[in-house]
Amino acid sequence: MASTRKFLWVGRLAKVAILFSFVLLALGSLYGLVQVPARMPGALEALGLKNIITPQLYCTGLTLHGAANAVLFTAFFIMGLALFVVTRDLGINLHGPLLLLAGLLAVGGTLVAAVPILLGQAAVLYTFYAPLSAHAWFYLGLAVVVVASWIFAAVVLYGIYKWRRQNPGKEVLLGVWGVLTTIMIWLFATPLLAYLVLLRLMPMSLAGVPVDVLEARLWFWYFGHPLVYFWLVPAITLWYVLLPRVLGVEKFDKTRAKVALILYLIFSTPVGLHHQYVDPGVHPVFKYLHAVLTYLVAVPSFLTAFNVIATLERAGRARGGKGLFGWVTALPWFKDPVFTGLARSIIVLGTGGFSGVVDASFQVNYVVHNTMWIVGHFHTTVGTGVALSFLTASLLLIPLLFGRQILSASAVKVAFALWFIGIMIFSVGGYISGLAGEPRPTYAPPYLNGVQLAGVYLLDLMKSAATAAMHGALMFWIGGAILLATLSFSALFGGRVAFSGEVKLSPEPGPATRLDNLKLWIVIAIVLILISYSLPAVELYSQELSPAPPQPT
Amino acid sequence: MEVLKPGIDCINPNVKKVVDNVVVCEDGRYFVNLIGLRYAWLPRNIILTDPKEVKFRITAPDVIHGFQIAGTNVNVMVLPGYIAEITWKVPANMPPRKYLVVCNEYCGAGHQDMYTVLEIRK
């Protein structure tokens, strides 16, 4: 067994978290498939699905797809991964009973929130914008998951704190650094989400108390953007830790990697207004401040791109690659599944980074805001860059943590190919149909499904681009289904593997540097959050709030 | 729909006529007052003849909507309790044709039916 007696409890919890994340991904993706015919022009009619995939099913499905895939799959996987990395890299154990409590609450909260969604009483999408009102259980479940995450965070942070006390003068290893950054970003982001859900949305749902829509949006996006980095930082940390390991080289620059994580920590939260560029009631100067900060949070992504590609170049040259591009072809494409999966995540996330820079622009955002462009964008980032990195990392976690072998390497390779080609078609099709004006969420719109609007600008382009995008989405979905099925069966039924000795991901920690002064970075981050969010908050609360009564979905 | 009269003259003394919540000014400027509600934009059809600048003022009585004219940079969130205002400087070479107006923020099970057509004439 890979999980030694020492980590029995933590290992079990990590396994449960990862398996539960797979279940959520499967459920959410099933409802992702429901979106495909609804958004492929003419498909509902042609396939005779009109009475099966109704607008109600679409809305319920989209809520589940967003909540399960983007929030819950990622959160549970990250919990499992964090437990594995922290315990193995630091050689410490964590408080089992408290972790168990956090796990039970997180699973319980998820189930409580899932019931009203599945019953169609919470079709508010994963953004749950007031005054759309969901069943109170939906908000209650969310709040319980958040509280569970705080208990989890406290246990992990306390473990790291104790290790630092016992090991003065040692650096924080990169994997642990990634866990710390992820947890800190989550802790910055969630208090105001809890305020919104418990003190605004619960009273709205239970007693019909009106809610100020702008206030709800401000605090939702205060949480909503750091959420993105909560997904991204673990994925990036996986690249930093795993690529050198599977390619057998040193990473290009450890210091630069840590600087990138520090910059994510500082800049990931004070940027949420870039989701509200086109909202009324927020001063443009505040939006502009957040636009500038958003470009600053792109800096660590560029640092990461440079560092990761330089590491790949080093590995390619070590394999005899010559010349300007010879190192690219010298890399073990299709041979090493972990490298192949991560490299594809990196390429796709790179394209998503560029469309993200477009989204971040205060001006160009007007063209793409809330269009299908955004759908193309976030399926390359969280949908592939993050999700594919996590599933690829599972190729290592399944032997190391579950003690099982991957059942079929060729299924994994086929899945990677379908996923990669599919997402490229999906995202580019989405970008184009978004530029042509196709809205971000929409059940089969009449103007793409038989209602003739003669001579309306861009409609033909929208139709072809949406059709292409949905073919890509189907391919992407099939690839994902093959990969997830292979991983799940491997984790449960794969042949047993045994490792002698303890599993360690990283080399022994070196001496601490000035970068390891984590308190300083946390203080800077908090100050920046206070500055950037006190401005719109003062504006909002100094003008009279304008609450709107709740509305059924 | 009731035609808005009060306040308009204060904004622009140049008013030529007011048709169905669209205020037409002598100098090619327009003021369009819109309401987004589940599931329509009112007024339903907007026709602008040789517009130079169009100011949209939009609100919603129920939930959040998103007003977008496809193929332009007119894109604004419409929040109940707030009035969204967006000014569109119409490019001089904007071809006279029909443009799709959508709701781009999920507003309920009939969200996909919330669209209309805006026509620019010369």
XYZ file of C-alpha atoms in Angstrom:
675
model
C 0.000 0.000 0.000
C 1.232 3.393 -0.905
C -0.446 5.156 1.956
C 1.672 4.048 4.882
C 0.132 3.483 8.316
C 1.401 6.883 9.347
C -0.953 8.692 6.994
C -3.823 6.231 7.245
C -6.508 8.735 8.175
C -5.351 11.600 6.024
C -4.793 9.206 3.133
C -8.330 7.851 3.421
C -9.812 11.337 3.511
C -7.733 12.390 0.516
C -8.964 9.343 -1.415
C -12.590 10.009 -0.527
C -12.235 13.680 -1.517
C -10.740 12.780 -4.893
C -13.291 10.040 -5.636
C -16.131 12.356 -4.622
C -14.700 15.031 -6.923
C -14.813 12.479 -9.773
C -18.470 11.728 -9.004
C -19.288 15.444 -9.086
C -17.370 15.891 -12.335
C -19.288 13.006 -13.888
C -22.651 14.387 -12.753
C -21.879 17.955 -13.811
C -20.503 16.840 -17.161
C -23.587 14.750 -17.846
C -25.525 17.997 -17.663
C -22.809 19.605 -19.780
C -23.794 17.176 -22.503
C -27.392 18.418 -22.239
C -26.165 21.889 -23.270
C -24.747 20.628 -26.560
C -27.956 19.937 -28.564
C -29.620 22.958 -26.933
C -26.925 25.232 -28.318
C -26.302 23.528 -31.653
C -28.474 25.434 -34.152
C -31.400 23.265 -35.245
C -30.256 20.193 -33.318
C -33.144 19.932 -30.854
C -35.626 19.875 -33.723
C -33.558 17.518 -35.880
C -32.916 15.039 -33.074
C -36.492 15.206 -31.778
C -35.266 16.225 -28.332
C -37.440 19.276 -27.968
C -39.767 17.679 -25.434
C -36.942 16.059 -23.488
C -34.474 18.926 -23.245
C -36.857 21.676 -22.174
C -35.818 25.188 -21.101
C -36.380 24.069 -17.493
C -34.048 21.089 -17.869
C -31.502 23.306 -19.596
C -31.525 25.832 -16.739
C -31.373 23.180 -14.028
C -28.632 21.411 -15.971
C -26.605 24.589 -16.427
C -26.830 25.314 -12.702
C -25.572 21.819 -11.914
C -22.922 21.918 -14.610
C -21.460 25.158 -13.261
C -21.770 24.312 -9.579
C -20.550 20.717 -9.851
C -17.760 21.130 -12.413
C -16.388 24.569 -11.700
C -16.828 24.843 -7.943
C -17.325 21.454 -6.307
C -15.168 19.138 -8.457
C -12.286 21.591 -8.171
C -12.788 22.211 -4.447
C -12.919 18.523 -3.493
C -10.017 17.601 -5.745
C -7.956 20.453 -4.304
C -8.757 19.264 -0.773
C -7.530 15.756 -1.575
C -4.466 17.062 -3.369
C -3.611 19.493 -0.570
C -3.767 16.741 2.046
C -1.502 14.537 -0.049
C 1.059 17.247 -0.797
C 1.284 18.702 2.697
C 1.543 15.407 4.555
C 4.012 13.783 2.159
C 6.222 16.772 1.461
C 6.528 17.911 5.056
C 6.311 14.428 6.569
C 3.695 15.647 9.040
C 0.294 14.394 10.029
C -2.817 16.528 10.350
C -5.655 16.594 12.859
C -7.735 13.618 11.700
C -11.027 14.175 13.589
C -11.289 17.832 12.525
C -10.519 16.895 8.929
C -13.202 14.236 9.120
C -15.671 16.826 10.403
C -14.742 19.184 7.545
C -15.155 16.363 5.042
C -18.549 15.309 6.380
C -19.803 18.897 6.392
C -18.519 19.502 2.863
C -20.180 16.361 1.484
C -23.348 17.038 3.496
C -23.556 20.653 2.322
C -23.070 19.534 -1.268
C -25.923 17.032 -0.995
C -28.224 19.572 0.705
C -27.582 22.064 -2.113
C -27.932 19.378 -4.790
C -31.463 18.358 -3.794
C -33.231 21.635 -4.723
C -31.132 21.921 -7.898
C -32.128 18.426 -9.029
C -35.765 19.140 -8.147
C -35.639 22.223 -10.375
C -36.133 24.616 -7.461
C -32.776 26.319 -7.727
C -32.289 27.060 -11.429
C -30.336 30.210 -10.626
C -27.061 29.160 -12.321
C -23.870 28.972 -10.326
C -23.760 32.782 -10.146
C -27.137 32.809 -8.277
C -27.704 36.503 -9.006
C -30.368 38.074 -6.796
C -33.251 38.742 -7.124
C -33.605 35.305 -8.751
C -34.506 33.256 -5.728
C -33.664 29.604 -5.104
C -34.961 27.203 -2.467
C -33.392 28.021 0.921
C -31.634 24.628 1.029
C -29.497 25.716 -1.912
C -28.090 28.662 0.060
C -27.870 26.612 3.255
C -25.858 23.908 1.475
C -23.486 26.521 0.060
C -22.958 28.070 3.481
C -22.216 24.671 5.029
C -19.648 23.904 2.308
C -17.955 27.242 2.995
C -17.816 26.594 6.745
C -16.403 23.114 6.061
C -13.719 24.665 3.869
C -12.732 27.003 6.704
C -12.271 24.104 9.131
C -10.213 22.289 6.492
C -8.124 25.423 5.871
C -7.484 25.922 9.574
C -6.280 22.325 10.017
C -3.903 22.487 7.040
C -2.579 25.945 7.929
C -1.984 24.873 11.524
C -0.038 21.833 10.293
C 2.182 23.999 8.100
C 2.609 26.549 10.912
C 3.754 23.823 13.297
C 6.233 22.495 10.737
C 7.660 25.980 10.274
C 8.075 26.363 14.053
C 9.908 23.048 14.226
C 12.033 23.721 11.160
C 13.256 27.305 11.434
C 15.527 28.397 8.636
C 14.111 25.925 6.116
C 12.413 27.114 2.977
C 8.752 26.406 2.234
C 8.691 23.794 -0.538
C 7.030 24.813 -3.753
C 4.162 22.312 -3.510
C 3.361 23.434 0.025
C 3.701 27.011 -1.139
C 1.038 26.318 -3.740
C -1.266 24.853 -1.081
C -0.706 27.884 1.163
C -1.402 30.337 -1.646
C -4.559 28.468 -2.644
C -5.899 28.354 0.901
C -5.075 32.003 1.590
C -6.841 33.109 -1.592
C -9.892 31.090 -0.522
C -9.813 32.639 2.954
C -9.607 36.151 1.506
C -12.520 35.492 -0.805
C -15.098 33.574 1.224
C -16.066 35.767 4.231
C -18.073 38.166 2.092
C -19.613 35.257 0.196
C -20.791 33.916 3.545
C -22.206 37.353 4.404
C -24.041 37.494 1.068
C -25.470 33.985 1.338
C -26.400 33.994 5.033
C -27.513 37.575 5.631
C -28.922 38.555 2.249
C -29.931 35.545 0.171
C -31.237 33.282 2.958
C -33.626 35.996 4.248
C -34.630 36.660 0.633
C -35.442 33.004 0.049
C -37.103 32.333 3.412
C -38.965 35.576 4.104
C -39.052 37.427 0.790
C -36.736 40.196 2.037
C -35.707 42.373 -0.963
C -32.021 42.452 -1.889
C -29.973 45.234 -3.451
C -28.857 43.708 -6.716
C -25.662 45.718 -6.993
C -24.622 44.826 -3.457
C -25.187 41.147 -4.237
C -23.149 41.390 -7.434
C -20.329 43.290 -5.747
C -19.849 40.606 -3.077
C -20.460 37.718 -5.446
C -17.639 38.887 -7.713
C -15.488 39.787 -4.745
C -15.553 36.008 -4.302
C -15.942 35.029 -7.951
C -12.605 36.124 -9.292
C -10.311 34.853 -6.545
C -12.219 31.605 -7.083
C -10.538 31.502 -10.498
C -7.106 31.646 -8.867
C -8.204 29.106 -6.305
C -8.490 26.771 -9.319
C -5.487 28.021 -11.204
C -2.805 28.112 -8.508
C -3.028 24.353 -7.778
C -2.857 23.607 -11.513
C 0.204 25.803 -11.926
C 1.825 24.303 -8.842
C 1.268 20.869 -10.353
C 3.142 21.955 -13.471
C 6.016 23.340 -11.420
C 6.283 20.218 -9.273
C 5.404 17.438 -11.706
C 7.041 18.505 -14.978
C 10.608 18.445 -13.617
C 9.783 15.148 -11.900
C 8.460 13.343 -14.964
C 11.028 14.856 -17.332
C 13.980 14.297 -15.018
C 15.332 17.845 -15.016
C 15.583 20.672 -12.537
C 12.936 23.336 -12.934
C 14.262 26.412 -14.700
C 13.949 28.797 -11.757
C 12.507 28.082 -8.322
C 12.692 31.693 -7.175
C 10.691 32.892 -10.150
C 8.075 30.238 -9.398
C 7.729 31.452 -5.828
C 7.531 35.060 -6.981
C 4.683 34.046 -9.302
C 2.792 32.432 -6.429
C 3.355 35.510 -4.234
C 1.985 37.745 -6.997
C -1.096 35.520 -7.300
C -1.578 35.782 -3.560
C -1.387 39.579 -3.675
C -3.341 40.342 -6.837
C -5.977 37.646 -7.173
C -8.658 39.235 -4.977
C -8.708 43.018 -5.615
C -9.816 42.546 -9.232
C -13.472 41.421 -9.080
C -14.893 44.594 -10.607
C -13.634 43.426 -13.997
C -16.733 41.212 -14.014
C -18.788 44.380 -13.545
C -17.263 46.662 -16.191
C -20.692 47.174 -17.754
C -22.676 47.425 -14.504
C -24.479 50.650 -13.642
C -23.831 52.164 -10.207
C -20.058 51.575 -10.003
C -17.765 54.518 -10.680
C -15.627 54.019 -13.809
C -12.477 55.054 -11.929
C -12.931 52.112 -9.549
C -13.489 49.796 -12.482
C -10.336 51.176 -14.056
C -8.354 50.539 -10.859
C -9.477 46.918 -10.976
C -8.585 46.761 -14.687
C -5.020 47.821 -13.865
C -4.804 45.285 -11.035
C -6.166 42.620 -13.386
C -3.279 43.255 -15.749
C -0.926 42.915 -12.786
C -2.366 39.485 -11.995
C -1.524 38.511 -15.576
C 2.172 39.080 -14.748
C 2.578 35.885 -12.680
C 0.886 33.961 -15.481
C 3.456 35.264 -17.938
C 6.246 34.499 -15.443
C 4.854 30.976 -15.188
C 4.608 30.567 -18.941
C 8.251 31.601 -19.301
C 9.440 29.413 -16.467
C 7.504 26.331 -17.562
C 8.522 26.634 -21.203
C 12.151 27.166 -20.169
C 11.915 23.986 -18.089
C 10.524 22.153 -21.117
C 13.342 23.517 -23.274
C 15.878 22.283 -20.744
C 14.256 18.823 -20.849
C 14.127 18.819 -24.655
C 17.796 19.793 -24.983
C 18.758 17.151 -22.416
C 17.072 14.669 -24.773
C 19.257 15.827 -27.652
C 16.966 18.449 -29.186
C 19.007 20.928 -31.263
C 18.380 24.310 -32.811
C 15.568 26.768 -32.350
C 12.709 24.268 -32.188
C 14.420 20.875 -32.065
C 13.855 20.686 -28.303
C 10.084 20.771 -28.861
C 10.036 17.615 -30.957
C 12.565 15.938 -28.638
C 10.060 16.009 -25.756
C 8.254 12.726 -24.982
C 4.996 13.619 -26.750
C 2.543 10.698 -26.676
C 5.115 8.594 -24.802
C 4.804 9.955 -21.296
C 1.104 10.421 -20.480
C 1.701 12.790 -17.570
C 3.896 15.057 -19.657
C 1.468 14.890 -22.589
C -1.548 15.780 -20.448
C 0.166 18.622 -18.650
C 1.659 20.020 -21.859
C -1.795 20.080 -23.451
C -3.285 21.796 -20.421
C -0.517 24.371 -20.657
C -1.071 25.022 -24.362
C -4.849 25.338 -23.964
C -4.562 27.462 -20.849
C -2.141 29.668 -22.788
C -4.773 30.350 -25.436
C -7.271 31.024 -22.633
C -4.794 33.446 -21.097
C -4.803 35.490 -24.266
C -8.602 35.603 -24.492
C -8.546 36.460 -20.780
C -6.391 39.490 -21.461
C -9.050 40.552 -23.967
C -11.772 40.089 -21.326
C -9.728 42.101 -18.839
C -9.597 45.146 -21.099
C -12.025 47.782 -19.879
C -12.823 48.760 -23.482
C -12.791 45.533 -25.478
C -14.859 43.868 -22.775
C -17.888 45.718 -24.158
C -17.717 43.534 -27.244
C -17.385 40.214 -25.449
C -19.109 40.691 -22.085
C -21.608 37.890 -21.370
C -21.302 36.456 -24.872
C -20.390 32.941 -25.980
C -16.795 34.283 -26.162
C -16.667 33.986 -22.376
C -17.875 30.379 -22.538
C -15.027 29.640 -24.964
C -12.630 31.399 -22.605
C -13.469 29.596 -19.386
C -13.611 26.161 -20.978
C -9.969 26.684 -21.955
C -9.012 27.901 -18.475
C -10.927 26.093 -15.731
C -12.481 23.617 -18.171
C -9.174 22.417 -19.591
C -6.113 24.158 -18.148
C -7.245 23.286 -14.639
C -9.459 20.212 -15.084
C -7.068 18.432 -17.458
C -4.119 19.232 -15.160
C -6.000 17.744 -12.224
C -6.994 14.608 -14.117
C -3.458 14.232 -15.475
C -2.063 14.568 -11.963
C -4.439 11.740 -11.030
C -2.356 9.492 -13.281
C 0.304 9.843 -10.566
C -2.026 10.106 -7.588
C -3.741 6.822 -8.382
C -0.554 4.779 -7.994
C 0.939 6.932 -5.219
C -2.170 7.511 -3.119
C -4.594 4.730 -4.039
C -1.871 2.169 -4.696
C -3.455 1.181 -8.008
C -2.251 1.021 -11.604
C -3.763 2.949 -14.476
C -5.804 0.409 -16.415
C -5.196 1.604 -19.951
C -2.531 4.033 -21.139
C -3.930 4.017 -24.666
C -7.408 5.052 -23.481
C -5.741 7.975 -21.731
C -3.906 8.972 -24.924
C -7.067 8.779 -27.042
C -8.863 10.871 -24.421
C -6.131 13.512 -24.472
C -6.312 13.771 -28.260
C -10.111 14.109 -28.348
C -10.108 16.584 -25.479
C -7.372 18.728 -27.025
C -8.801 18.919 -30.543
C -12.336 19.263 -29.186
C -11.595 22.162 -26.870
C -9.700 24.037 -29.587
C -12.687 23.814 -31.936
C -15.111 24.585 -29.108
C -13.206 27.639 -27.903
C -12.468 29.172 -31.287
C -16.068 28.549 -32.403
C -17.232 30.105 -29.148
C -15.009 33.148 -29.625
C -16.426 33.747 -33.101
C -20.078 33.151 -32.249
C -19.591 35.375 -29.197
C -18.211 38.162 -31.365
C -21.279 37.674 -33.554
C -23.416 38.243 -30.446
C -24.511 34.811 -29.217
C -25.364 35.224 -25.517
C -23.387 33.400 -22.835
C -26.198 31.250 -21.372
C -29.111 30.504 -23.647
C -31.431 27.634 -24.352
C -31.935 27.119 -28.123
C -32.657 30.712 -29.211
C -35.399 31.065 -31.855
C -33.111 33.085 -34.170
C -30.768 30.062 -34.413
C -33.590 27.534 -34.553
C -35.834 28.196 -37.470
C -37.235 31.689 -36.844
C -36.206 33.665 -39.901
C -34.839 37.130 -39.256
C -34.067 38.219 -42.797
C -31.012 40.409 -43.285
C -29.991 40.635 -39.631
C -26.285 41.399 -39.312
C -23.931 38.556 -38.242
C -26.651 35.964 -37.768
C -25.262 33.581 -40.409
C -21.790 33.789 -38.901
C -23.241 33.128 -35.446
C -25.040 30.076 -36.734
C -21.980 28.486 -38.366
C -19.652 29.316 -35.476
C -22.106 27.936 -32.907
C -22.467 24.743 -34.942
C -18.697 24.287 -35.117
C -18.297 25.068 -31.424
C -20.829 22.419 -30.425
C -19.134 19.756 -32.571
C -15.934 20.604 -30.724
C -17.789 20.490 -27.408
C -19.062 16.988 -28.171
C -15.552 15.777 -28.985
C -14.184 17.418 -25.853
C -16.944 15.766 -23.850
C -16.234 12.293 -25.233
C -12.524 12.730 -24.482
C -13.346 13.818 -20.942
C -15.718 10.887 -20.429
C -13.084 8.362 -21.539
C -10.460 9.928 -19.299
C -12.696 10.174 -16.246
C -13.963 6.613 -16.670
C -10.409 5.264 -17.039
C -9.246 7.125 -13.941
C -12.232 6.148 -11.819
C -12.007 2.465 -12.718
C -8.233 2.532 -12.183
C -8.602 4.095 -8.736
C -11.123 1.455 -7.713
C -10.135 -1.682 -9.619
C -6.617 -1.153 -11.000
C -3.896 -3.686 -10.213
C -2.185 -3.040 -6.891
C 1.213 -1.384 -6.845
C 3.512 -1.156 -3.881
C 6.189 1.407 -3.122
C 8.975 0.795 -0.702
C 9.643 3.625 1.708
C 7.821 6.915 1.911
C 6.541 8.814 -1.049
C 8.060 12.251 -1.454
C 7.187 14.672 -4.185
C 9.932 17.229 -3.730
C 13.624 17.286 -2.841
C 14.680 18.191 0.704
C 13.950 21.839 1.523
C 16.883 24.247 1.209
C 17.537 27.230 3.466
C 14.820 29.880 3.797
C 15.184 33.090 1.805
C 13.624 36.490 2.154
C 10.768 35.272 -0.055
C 9.728 32.832 2.651
C 8.521 35.717 4.817
C 4.914 34.805 4.162
C 3.399 37.239 6.676
C 4.615 40.223 4.678
C 2.905 39.047 1.480
C -0.335 38.322 3.306
C -0.341 41.810 4.869
C 0.290 43.445 1.479
C -2.548 41.411 -0.035
C -4.999 42.449 2.696
C -4.067 46.127 2.392
C -4.603 46.002 -1.356
C -7.994 44.306 -0.920
C -9.050 46.970 1.600
C -8.065 49.791 -0.751
C -9.591 48.361 -3.897
C -12.881 47.250 -2.332
C -13.459 50.024 0.209
C -13.913 52.444 -2.700
C -16.888 50.724 -4.405
C -18.257 49.661 -1.006
C -18.323 53.259 0.259
C -19.942 54.323 -2.990
C -22.561 51.587 -2.715
C -23.482 52.081 0.934
C -23.328 55.890 0.908
C -26.000 56.075 -1.750
C -29.262 54.604 -0.569
C -29.562 50.884 -1.344
C -32.267 50.046 -3.831
C -33.472 46.549 -2.931
C -35.495 44.491 -5.398
C -38.035 41.861 -4.315
C -37.209 38.199 -4.978
C -38.420 36.559 -8.183
C -39.016 32.882 -8.909
C -36.870 31.343 -11.653
C -46.528 51.996 -23.690
C -46.807 55.464 -22.215
C -44.768 58.119 -23.957
C -42.215 59.875 -21.732
C -42.491 63.638 -21.818
C -41.315 65.246 -18.578
C -37.596 65.847 -18.316
C -36.791 65.345 -21.936
C -36.635 69.018 -22.811
C -34.183 69.598 -19.964
C -31.747 67.142 -21.537
C -31.968 68.460 -25.038
C -33.864 71.539 -26.196
C -33.442 70.222 -29.673
C -36.192 67.598 -29.645
C -37.754 66.905 -33.027
C -40.236 64.260 -31.949
C -40.900 61.545 -29.413
C -41.991 58.201 -30.790
C -42.659 55.221 -28.557
C -40.046 56.101 -25.896
C -37.489 57.093 -28.518
C -36.595 60.779 -28.415
C -35.350 62.087 -31.754
C -33.259 65.266 -31.755
C -32.593 67.676 -34.616
C -28.837 67.065 -34.540
C -29.005 63.291 -35.091
C -28.918 62.393 -31.415
C -31.337 59.886 -29.956
C -32.466 59.088 -26.447
C -33.897 55.607 -26.163
C -35.694 54.679 -22.957
C -35.952 50.928 -22.636
C -37.418 48.478 -20.223
C -36.202 44.907 -20.078
C -38.601 42.441 -18.518
C -39.178 38.734 -18.684
C -39.099 38.142 -21.646
C -38.975 41.182 -23.930
C -37.293 44.490 -24.583
C -39.791 47.350 -24.728
C -40.285 49.121 -27.057
C -40.104 46.043 -29.248
C -38.796 47.601 -32.433
C -36.314 50.422 -32.499
C -35.721 52.285 -35.758
C -33.009 54.922 -35.871
C -32.634 57.094 -38.955
C -29.088 58.324 -39.572
C -28.124 58.358 -35.884
C -24.957 60.138 -34.742
C -25.172 59.337 -31.060
C -27.646 57.207 -29.164
C -28.088 57.308 -25.407
C -29.871 54.262 -24.008
C -31.400 54.437 -20.560
C -32.555 51.054 -19.406
C -34.039 49.493 -16.330
C -35.811 46.305 -15.355
C -38.775 45.682 -13.058
C -37.990 42.042 -12.255
C -34.516 40.473 -12.491
C -31.119 41.223 -14.027
C -30.991 41.406 -17.817
C -28.177 42.228 -20.225
C -28.762 44.593 -23.143
C -26.556 43.965 -26.145
C -26.687 44.993 -29.784
C -24.824 42.231 -31.615
C -21.889 43.456 -33.678
C -21.528 46.778 -31.804
C -19.961 47.712 -28.497
C -23.329 48.444 -26.896
C -23.425 46.003 -23.991
C -24.716 46.874 -20.538
C -26.110 45.097 -17.506
C -29.649 46.072 -16.588
C -30.309 45.794 -12.858
C -33.677 46.125 -11.123
C -33.460 49.138 -8.818
C -30.884 50.870 -11.009
C -30.938 52.718 -14.320
C -28.229 51.724 -16.760
C -27.091 54.434 -19.143
C -24.882 53.817 -22.133
C -24.006 56.220 -24.935
C -23.278 54.812 -28.337
C -21.281 57.008 -30.700
C -22.466 55.533 -33.964
C -19.561 55.204 -36.416
C -20.043 57.378 -39.518
C -19.608 54.345 -41.777
C -22.132 52.188 -39.902
C -24.069 50.455 -42.667
C -27.859 50.856 -42.589
C -29.162 47.381 -41.735
C -30.812 45.315 -39.027
C -29.014 44.390 -35.833
C -29.913 41.655 -33.374
C -30.609 42.843 -29.828
C -30.327 40.104 -27.208
C -30.605 39.652 -23.493
C -27.221 38.252 -22.521
C -27.816 37.672 -18.818
C -29.751 34.601 -17.695
C -33.157 35.852 -16.540
C -35.273 32.692 -16.357
C -36.675 29.858 -18.419
C -37.727 32.158 -21.269
C -34.397 33.988 -21.499
C -33.773 32.774 -25.047
C -36.970 34.458 -26.290
C -35.844 37.879 -25.097
C -34.520 39.396 -28.297
C -35.533 42.029 -30.764
C -34.231 43.787 -33.860
C -32.803 47.298 -34.062
C -32.808 48.886 -37.479
C -30.565 51.659 -38.710
C -31.758 53.608 -41.717
C -30.086 56.324 -43.711
